[in-house]
Amino acid sequence: MAKRRREKLFQFSLRGLDTNLMVVLFFVMVFGFIMIYSASYYTAGLSKAYNYDSMYLLKNQIIYSILGVAAMIVVSCINYHFWSYLVVPGYAVCVILVLLLKVKSIAVTVKGATRWLRFGPVQFQVAEPVKLIMIVFMAAFIVARRHHLRSWKSMLQLILPSAVISAMILKISNNMSTAAILLGISVFMIYVVHPEQWKFILCAAGVAAMVAGVLYYVSHLDPIQMQENFRLVRVRAWLYPYEYEQDKAFQSLQGLYAIGSGGLWGKGLGNSIQKLGKIPEPYNDYIFAIICEELGIFGAGLIILLFIYLLYRIYSISQTAEDLFGRMLSIGVMSHIALQVILNLMVVTNLFPTTGVTLPFFSYGGTATVFLLMEIGLVLSVNKYSVKKRLDNLRAGFD
């Protein structure tokens, strides 16, 4: 029998890349470029901040996407097992990045929220690298404790690292959406491998009961007494939007008007009315409302189908991964994209209180695009090296 060859750390090769995943990713990104331009050209063309250039945001998004694709290719060529050796320093990096938001000289505050860091000309949102690093950390952590999953204590121990980072993000940057998504990714990763999944169903029922209690409590509060707590006000604005139609619920109602006016086929690409000053920054969180207005239910449904197929391809790769670490990496990326898509669509359709969750590959954002593509690179690496391992085993069987 031939000796098993040592696996290379880096191997530039197209063999093993999932072409179906690459194709659907290409369509999603191109569709995103079209909609970012359509949603932003009016605002950018009238804004001094964008040099009165109607293509300013589109050009920026394309540049960041090119950088992201380059990073994705590099990550896909690195043996994904390599990242398991960096999880401890990676976790330390997460803690440091979040703590740096308290350093005023490098922290950037936009609209009252401190969620960005600036080092010279480079500015990025802390949440995006933290999500990527924590997916890798949780994958390695689950692998290390895979034989100790049954007890409630072990479940709490598994979720603790993510809970700490989520609590820090919530406390320091006041970013509840990122904290919830980060915690949700970890919970779903644990759920997938846990031998007693009924425990998660029980926990979900408990959380649902708590949410119902909070909603009942908020709905019966005096609006004047709750003015100091902006989260309670936001929940009440969600429950009673027409009480806050000129304030907290303005964007939500304008988004619903956009969705409703689009009908089945939409008003036509570029013909949105709500983006003309009605919806603030229509190229960000509420870009799906513009899609519905311009392309109708048909266009919105097409985008949802593209996301479903993208998630399906990632799930398929997770099922064919050669080991648990590769499977967990893929599941983590899948759960991240799925959570953001679901939460964004729920917010835009007013099924969930307003929160700053972007639509992956459609909402404008350089940092988010780059790190999302790096996550896709991890999935491609899992598939690539898993295919290579199966081929090597097959060859070894013939020797």
Short mmCIF file of C-alpha atoms in Angstrom, two decimals:
data_model
loop_
_atom_site.label_atom_id
_atom_site.label_comp_id
_atom_site.label_asym_id
_atom_site.label_seq_id
_atom_site.Cartn_x
_atom_site.Cartn_y
_atom_site.Cartn_z
CA MET A 1 0.00 0.00 0.00
CA ALA A 2 1.23 3.42 -0.86
CA LYS A 3 2.13 5.71 2.00
CA ARG A 4 -0.39 8.39 2.80
CA ARG A 5 0.87 11.68 1.50
CA ARG A 6 0.99 14.64 3.85
CA GLU A 7 -1.75 17.15 3.10
CA LYS A 8 -0.56 20.52 1.87
CA LEU A 9 -1.56 23.66 3.72
CA PHE A 10 -2.17 25.65 0.53
CA GLN A 11 -3.03 24.28 -2.87
CA PHE A 12 -4.22 26.44 -5.73
CA SER A 13 -6.52 24.24 -7.76
CA LEU A 14 -10.03 24.44 -9.20
CA ARG A 15 -10.59 20.72 -8.67
CA GLY A 16 -13.23 20.08 -6.01
CA LEU A 17 -14.80 23.55 -6.12
CA ASP A 18 -18.59 23.33 -6.09
CA THR A 19 -19.54 24.87 -9.43
CA ASN A 20 -23.24 24.98 -8.52
CA LEU A 21 -22.45 27.06 -5.45
CA MET A 22 -20.20 29.35 -7.50
CA VAL A 23 -22.89 29.87 -10.16
CA VAL A 24 -25.69 30.71 -7.72
CA LEU A 25 -23.31 33.01 -5.81
CA PHE A 26 -22.50 34.81 -9.08
CA PHE A 27 -26.20 35.33 -9.85
CA VAL A 28 -26.92 36.59 -6.31
CA MET A 29 -24.03 39.07 -6.45
CA VAL A 30 -24.92 40.40 -9.92
CA PHE A 31 -28.55 40.74 -8.90
CA GLY A 32 -27.33 42.59 -5.81
CA PHE A 33 -25.26 45.03 -7.92
CA ILE A 34 -28.28 45.83 -10.07
CA MET A 35 -30.52 46.48 -7.09
CA ILE A 36 -27.92 48.52 -5.17
CA TYR A 37 -27.58 50.83 -8.17
CA SER A 38 -31.33 51.04 -8.65
CA ALA A 39 -31.90 51.80 -4.96
CA SER A 40 -29.01 54.26 -4.55
CA TYR A 41 -28.60 56.30 -7.73
CA TYR A 42 -31.13 58.96 -6.70
CA THR A 43 -29.73 59.46 -3.18
CA ALA A 44 -26.08 59.30 -4.31
CA GLY A 45 -26.66 61.71 -7.19
CA LEU A 46 -27.99 64.39 -4.81
CA SER A 47 -25.49 63.89 -1.97
CA LYS A 48 -22.25 65.81 -1.52
CA ALA A 49 -20.96 62.91 0.62
CA TYR A 50 -21.09 60.75 -2.53
CA ASN A 51 -19.60 63.44 -4.81
CA TYR A 52 -22.98 63.79 -6.56
CA ASP A 53 -22.08 60.56 -8.36
CA SER A 54 -25.13 58.33 -8.95
CA MET A 55 -22.83 55.31 -9.36
CA TYR A 56 -20.72 55.99 -6.26
CA LEU A 57 -22.21 53.26 -4.06
CA LEU A 58 -22.32 50.73 -6.90
CA LYS A 59 -18.64 51.28 -7.70
CA ASN A 60 -17.71 50.92 -4.03
CA GLN A 61 -19.72 47.71 -3.74
CA ILE A 62 -18.06 46.26 -6.83
CA ILE A 63 -14.59 47.12 -5.49
CA TYR A 64 -15.31 45.47 -2.14
CA SER A 65 -16.83 42.48 -3.91
CA ILE A 66 -13.67 42.03 -6.01
CA LEU A 67 -11.59 42.15 -2.82
CA GLY A 68 -14.00 39.69 -1.24
CA VAL A 69 -13.82 37.28 -4.17
CA ALA A 70 -10.00 37.42 -4.04
CA ALA A 71 -10.12 36.65 -0.30
CA MET A 72 -12.65 33.87 -0.95
CA ILE A 73 -10.33 32.23 -3.49
CA VAL A 74 -7.36 32.43 -1.11
CA VAL A 75 -9.38 30.96 1.79
CA SER A 76 -10.73 28.18 -0.46
CA CYS A 77 -7.16 27.15 -1.29
CA ILE A 78 -6.12 26.87 2.38
CA ASN A 79 -6.73 23.51 4.03
CA TYR A 80 -9.60 24.29 6.40
CA HIS A 81 -8.07 22.15 9.17
CA PHE A 82 -5.41 24.85 9.54
CA TRP A 83 -7.93 27.24 11.14
CA SER A 84 -8.62 24.83 14.00
CA TYR A 85 -5.14 25.60 15.38
CA LEU A 86 -5.91 29.34 15.60
CA VAL A 87 -9.21 29.28 17.49
CA VAL A 88 -7.82 30.35 20.88
CA PRO A 89 -5.94 33.42 19.56
CA GLY A 90 -8.95 34.01 17.30
CA TYR A 91 -11.25 34.21 20.31
CA ALA A 92 -8.83 36.64 21.95
CA VAL A 93 -8.95 38.78 18.78
CA CYS A 94 -12.77 38.87 19.05
CA VAL A 95 -12.57 40.11 22.64
CA ILE A 96 -9.98 42.75 21.73
CA LEU A 97 -11.93 43.99 18.70
CA VAL A 98 -15.08 44.48 20.77
CA LEU A 99 -13.15 46.19 23.58
CA LEU A 100 -11.50 48.55 21.08
CA LEU A 101 -14.94 50.05 20.46
CA LYS A 102 -14.44 51.84 23.77
CA VAL A 103 -11.27 53.56 22.50
CA LYS A 104 -12.56 56.90 21.23
CA SER A 105 -9.54 57.63 19.04
CA ILE A 106 -10.25 54.68 16.72
CA ALA A 107 -13.95 53.95 17.33
CA VAL A 108 -16.40 55.44 14.83
CA THR A 109 -19.90 56.47 15.84
CA VAL A 110 -22.60 56.73 13.18
CA LYS A 111 -26.14 57.85 14.08
CA GLY A 112 -25.46 57.27 17.76
CA ALA A 113 -24.14 53.71 17.29
CA THR A 114 -20.46 52.88 17.87
CA ARG A 115 -19.89 49.77 15.77
CA TRP A 116 -16.93 50.61 13.52
CA LEU A 117 -13.17 50.85 13.97
CA ARG A 118 -10.86 53.01 11.88
CA PHE A 119 -7.14 52.41 11.44
CA GLY A 120 -5.86 55.10 9.10
CA PRO A 121 -7.78 54.82 5.81
CA VAL A 122 -9.26 51.42 6.77
CA GLN A 123 -12.68 51.38 8.43
CA PHE A 124 -14.64 48.22 9.18
CA GLN A 125 -17.60 47.02 11.22
CA VAL A 126 -16.41 44.90 14.14
CA ALA A 127 -19.38 42.51 13.99
CA GLU A 128 -18.37 41.03 10.62
CA PRO A 129 -14.92 39.58 11.46
CA VAL A 130 -16.27 38.53 14.87
CA LYS A 131 -19.02 36.42 13.21
CA LEU A 132 -16.48 34.69 10.96
CA ILE A 133 -14.01 33.98 13.76
CA MET A 134 -16.74 32.70 16.07
CA ILE A 135 -18.03 30.27 13.43
CA VAL A 136 -14.55 28.73 13.26
CA PHE A 137 -14.20 28.80 17.05
CA MET A 138 -17.54 27.11 17.65
CA ALA A 139 -16.80 24.45 15.01
CA ALA A 140 -13.53 23.54 16.74
CA PHE A 141 -15.09 23.78 20.21
CA ILE A 142 -17.93 21.43 19.28
CA VAL A 143 -15.44 18.94 17.81
CA ALA A 144 -13.37 19.04 21.00
CA ARG A 145 -16.43 18.39 23.20
CA ARG A 146 -18.39 16.12 20.86
CA HIS A 147 -18.38 13.27 23.38
CA HIS A 148 -19.82 15.47 26.17
CA LEU A 149 -23.03 16.83 24.71
CA ARG A 150 -25.90 15.18 26.52
CA SER A 151 -26.19 17.05 29.81
CA TRP A 152 -27.66 20.52 30.30
CA LYS A 153 -24.35 21.54 31.85
CA SER A 154 -22.43 20.61 28.70
CA MET A 155 -24.88 22.59 26.58
CA LEU A 156 -24.34 25.66 28.74
CA GLN A 157 -20.57 25.20 28.55
CA LEU A 158 -20.76 25.03 24.76
CA ILE A 159 -22.84 28.17 24.44
CA LEU A 160 -20.88 30.16 27.04
CA PRO A 161 -18.08 31.51 24.76
CA SER A 162 -20.59 32.90 22.25
CA ALA A 163 -22.80 34.22 25.06
CA VAL A 164 -19.83 36.17 26.46
CA ILE A 165 -19.00 37.78 23.11
CA SER A 166 -22.69 38.49 22.42
CA ALA A 167 -23.07 40.13 25.84
CA MET A 168 -19.98 42.27 25.22
CA ILE A 169 -21.31 43.39 21.82
CA LEU A 170 -24.69 44.23 23.34
CA LYS A 171 -23.15 46.13 26.25
CA ILE A 172 -20.40 48.03 24.41
CA SER A 173 -21.88 48.65 20.95
CA ASN A 174 -25.57 48.37 21.84
CA ASN A 175 -25.97 46.08 18.82
CA MET A 176 -28.74 43.64 19.75
CA SER A 177 -29.20 42.26 16.22
CA THR A 178 -25.56 41.16 15.93
CA ALA A 179 -25.61 39.71 19.45
CA ALA A 180 -28.75 37.71 18.63
CA ILE A 181 -27.40 36.47 15.29
CA LEU A 182 -24.09 35.42 16.84
CA LEU A 183 -25.88 33.53 19.59
CA GLY A 184 -28.32 32.03 17.08
CA ILE A 185 -25.48 30.70 14.91
CA SER A 186 -23.91 28.95 17.90
CA VAL A 187 -27.21 27.49 19.11
CA PHE A 188 -28.00 26.09 15.67
CA MET A 189 -24.53 24.56 15.31
CA ILE A 190 -24.95 22.81 18.66
CA TYR A 191 -28.50 21.74 17.77
CA VAL A 192 -27.32 19.99 14.59
CA VAL A 193 -24.94 17.66 16.43
CA HIS A 194 -26.77 17.27 19.74
CA PRO A 195 -28.09 13.72 20.31
CA GLU A 196 -31.14 14.98 22.24
CA GLN A 197 -32.64 17.70 20.08
CA TRP A 198 -35.86 17.75 22.11
CA LYS A 199 -33.99 19.83 24.67
CA PHE A 200 -33.65 22.63 22.13
CA ILE A 201 -37.35 22.40 21.30
CA LEU A 202 -38.08 22.75 25.00
CA CYS A 203 -35.80 25.78 25.25
CA ALA A 204 -37.38 27.31 22.14
CA ALA A 205 -40.83 26.91 23.70
CA GLY A 206 -39.58 28.65 26.83
CA VAL A 207 -38.12 31.54 24.82
CA ALA A 208 -41.37 31.85 22.84
CA ALA A 209 -43.33 32.05 26.10
CA MET A 210 -40.98 34.76 27.40
CA VAL A 211 -41.34 36.76 24.16
CA ALA A 212 -45.12 36.48 24.35
CA GLY A 213 -44.97 37.74 27.93
CA VAL A 214 -42.80 40.72 26.96
CA LEU A 215 -45.12 41.63 24.10
CA TYR A 216 -48.14 41.46 26.39
CA TYR A 217 -46.32 43.62 28.95
CA VAL A 218 -45.27 46.24 26.38
CA SER A 219 -48.73 46.40 24.83
CA HIS A 220 -50.21 47.35 28.19
CA LEU A 221 -47.59 49.93 29.18
CA ASP A 222 -48.30 53.64 29.18
CA PRO A 223 -46.41 55.01 26.13
CA ILE A 224 -45.26 58.05 28.13
CA GLN A 225 -43.69 55.90 30.86
CA MET A 226 -41.58 53.92 28.41
CA GLN A 227 -40.04 56.80 26.46
CA GLU A 228 -36.63 56.37 28.11
CA ASN A 229 -36.24 52.77 26.92
CA PHE A 230 -35.80 52.94 23.15
CA ARG A 231 -36.09 49.15 22.74
CA LEU A 232 -39.49 49.07 24.40
CA VAL A 233 -40.56 52.01 22.25
CA ARG A 234 -39.36 50.14 19.16
CA VAL A 235 -41.38 47.06 20.14
CA ARG A 236 -44.48 49.17 20.77
CA ALA A 237 -43.98 50.93 17.42
CA TRP A 238 -43.95 47.49 15.83
CA LEU A 239 -47.15 46.50 17.61
CA TYR A 240 -48.92 49.82 16.94
CA PRO A 241 -47.16 51.32 13.90
CA TYR A 242 -49.75 54.00 13.17
CA GLU A 243 -49.18 55.55 16.61
CA TYR A 244 -45.58 56.21 15.50
CA GLU A 245 -46.05 56.75 11.76
CA GLN A 246 -44.04 60.00 11.79
CA ASP A 247 -41.29 58.66 14.04
CA LYS A 248 -40.23 55.14 15.01
CA ALA A 249 -42.52 53.32 12.56
CA PHE A 250 -42.02 55.68 9.63
CA GLN A 251 -39.50 53.48 7.81
CA SER A 252 -41.50 50.31 8.47
CA LEU A 253 -44.69 51.80 7.04
CA GLN A 254 -42.89 53.22 4.01
CA GLY A 255 -41.41 49.78 3.40
CA LEU A 256 -44.87 48.21 3.55
CA TYR A 257 -46.19 50.84 1.13
CA ALA A 258 -43.36 49.94 -1.26
CA ILE A 259 -44.09 46.22 -1.01
CA GLY A 260 -47.84 46.70 -1.44
CA SER A 261 -47.52 49.05 -4.41
CA GLY A 262 -45.30 46.63 -6.34
CA GLY A 263 -48.02 44.04 -6.87
CA LEU A 264 -47.22 40.87 -8.77
CA TRP A 265 -44.84 42.20 -11.43
CA GLY A 266 -43.68 45.51 -9.90
CA LYS A 267 -43.42 49.00 -11.33
CA GLY A 268 -40.35 48.17 -13.34
CA LEU A 269 -36.62 48.27 -12.57
CA GLY A 270 -35.63 51.78 -11.48
CA ASN A 271 -39.21 53.03 -11.08
CA SER A 272 -39.52 52.94 -7.29
CA ILE A 273 -41.22 55.95 -5.70
CA GLN A 274 -40.36 55.13 -2.08
CA LYS A 275 -36.62 55.39 -2.70
CA LEU A 276 -37.03 59.06 -3.68
CA GLY A 277 -36.57 60.33 -0.14
CA LYS A 278 -39.28 58.27 1.56
CA ILE A 279 -37.17 55.37 2.83
CA PRO A 280 -33.92 56.57 4.46
CA GLU A 281 -30.91 54.82 2.87
CA PRO A 282 -33.04 52.45 0.73
CA TYR A 283 -29.89 50.61 -0.37
CA ASN A 284 -29.28 49.25 3.15
CA ASP A 285 -31.63 47.32 5.44
CA TYR A 286 -34.77 48.05 3.42
CA ILE A 287 -33.49 47.21 -0.06
CA PHE A 288 -35.88 44.23 -0.19
CA ALA A 289 -38.81 46.69 -0.06
CA ILE A 290 -37.39 48.44 -3.16
CA ILE A 291 -37.01 45.06 -4.86
CA CYS A 292 -40.67 44.28 -4.15
CA GLU A 293 -41.77 47.68 -5.42
CA GLU A 294 -39.79 47.51 -8.65
CA LEU A 295 -39.90 43.79 -9.45
CA GLY A 296 -43.02 42.76 -7.57
CA ILE A 297 -43.72 39.46 -5.87
CA PHE A 298 -42.18 37.68 -8.87
CA GLY A 299 -38.77 39.37 -8.43
CA ALA A 300 -38.84 39.00 -4.65
CA GLY A 301 -39.73 35.32 -5.00
CA LEU A 302 -36.85 34.81 -7.43
CA ILE A 303 -34.39 36.26 -4.92
CA ILE A 304 -35.77 34.06 -2.14
CA LEU A 305 -35.38 31.00 -4.40
CA LEU A 306 -31.77 31.98 -5.14
CA PHE A 307 -31.05 32.18 -1.41
CA ILE A 308 -32.77 28.84 -0.80
CA TYR A 309 -30.61 27.18 -3.45
CA LEU A 310 -27.46 28.87 -2.10
CA LEU A 311 -28.24 27.53 1.38
CA TYR A 312 -29.06 24.11 -0.05
CA ARG A 313 -25.66 23.90 -1.76
CA ILE A 314 -23.89 24.83 1.49
CA TYR A 315 -25.94 22.23 3.37
CA SER A 316 -25.07 19.59 0.76
CA ILE A 317 -21.38 20.34 1.22
CA SER A 318 -21.77 20.00 4.99
CA GLN A 319 -23.26 16.53 4.52
CA THR A 320 -20.36 15.35 2.36
CA ALA A 321 -17.60 16.86 4.52
CA GLU A 322 -14.89 14.41 5.48
CA ASP A 323 -15.07 15.21 9.21
CA LEU A 324 -17.13 16.93 11.87
CA PHE A 325 -15.04 20.10 11.80
CA GLY A 326 -15.74 20.62 8.09
CA ARG A 327 -19.41 19.88 8.63
CA MET A 328 -19.66 22.39 11.48
CA LEU A 329 -17.90 25.11 9.47
CA SER A 330 -20.41 24.70 6.64
CA ILE A 331 -23.39 24.58 9.02
CA GLY A 332 -22.13 27.73 10.75
CA VAL A 333 -21.89 29.64 7.46
CA MET A 334 -25.30 28.34 6.36
CA SER A 335 -26.94 29.36 9.64
CA HIS A 336 -25.36 32.83 9.48
CA ILE A 337 -26.69 33.56 5.99
CA ALA A 338 -30.07 31.98 6.74
CA LEU A 339 -30.55 33.96 9.96
CA GLN A 340 -29.69 37.26 8.30
CA VAL A 341 -31.97 36.62 5.33
CA ILE A 342 -34.90 35.51 7.50
CA LEU A 343 -34.53 38.38 10.00
CA ASN A 344 -34.14 40.98 7.25
CA LEU A 345 -37.24 39.79 5.40
CA MET A 346 -39.21 39.67 8.67
CA VAL A 347 -38.18 43.23 9.56
CA VAL A 348 -39.00 44.61 6.09
CA THR A 349 -42.42 42.92 6.08
CA ASN A 350 -43.03 44.12 9.66
CA LEU A 351 -43.16 40.61 11.10
CA PHE A 352 -40.36 41.59 13.50
CA PRO A 353 -39.42 44.86 15.24
CA THR A 354 -37.04 47.11 13.31
CA THR A 355 -33.39 46.19 13.79
CA GLY A 356 -30.24 46.72 11.79
CA VAL A 357 -29.99 43.42 9.91
CA THR A 358 -28.81 43.64 6.32
CA LEU A 359 -29.75 41.38 3.41
CA PRO A 360 -26.60 39.41 2.44
CA PHE A 361 -25.08 40.39 -0.94
CA PHE A 362 -27.90 42.89 -1.60
CA SER A 363 -27.60 45.54 1.10
CA TYR A 364 -24.75 47.99 0.60
CA GLY A 365 -21.78 47.28 2.85
CA GLY A 366 -18.11 46.62 2.15
CA THR A 367 -17.09 44.87 5.37
CA ALA A 368 -20.10 42.55 5.33
CA THR A 369 -19.51 41.59 1.69
CA VAL A 370 -15.81 40.80 2.17
CA PHE A 371 -16.32 38.63 5.24
CA LEU A 372 -19.39 36.87 3.83
CA LEU A 373 -17.33 35.89 0.79
CA MET A 374 -14.56 34.67 3.08
CA GLU A 375 -17.15 32.46 4.79
CA ILE A 376 -18.12 31.08 1.38
CA GLY A 377 -14.39 30.45 0.84
CA LEU A 378 -14.37 28.29 3.99
CA VAL A 379 -17.26 26.22 2.59
CA LEU A 380 -15.47 25.84 -0.76
CA SER A 381 -12.34 24.70 1.10
CA VAL A 382 -14.36 22.08 3.00
CA ASN A 383 -15.74 20.71 -0.27
CA LYS A 384 -12.44 20.93 -2.09
CA TYR A 385 -10.38 19.07 0.50
CA SER A 386 -13.15 16.58 1.21
CA VAL A 387 -13.30 15.67 -2.50
CA LYS A 388 -9.51 15.42 -2.58
CA LYS A 389 -9.52 13.14 0.47
CA ARG A 390 -12.07 10.81 -1.12
CA LEU A 391 -10.05 10.66 -4.34
CA ASP A 392 -6.85 9.94 -2.41
CA ASN A 393 -8.57 7.14 -0.49
CA LEU A 394 -9.89 5.73 -3.74
CA ARG A 395 -6.41 5.75 -5.31
CA ALA A 396 -4.94 4.18 -2.16
CA GLY A 397 -7.49 1.38 -2.45
CA PHE A 398 -6.21 0.52 -5.93
CA ASP A 399 -2.53 0.54 -4.91
#
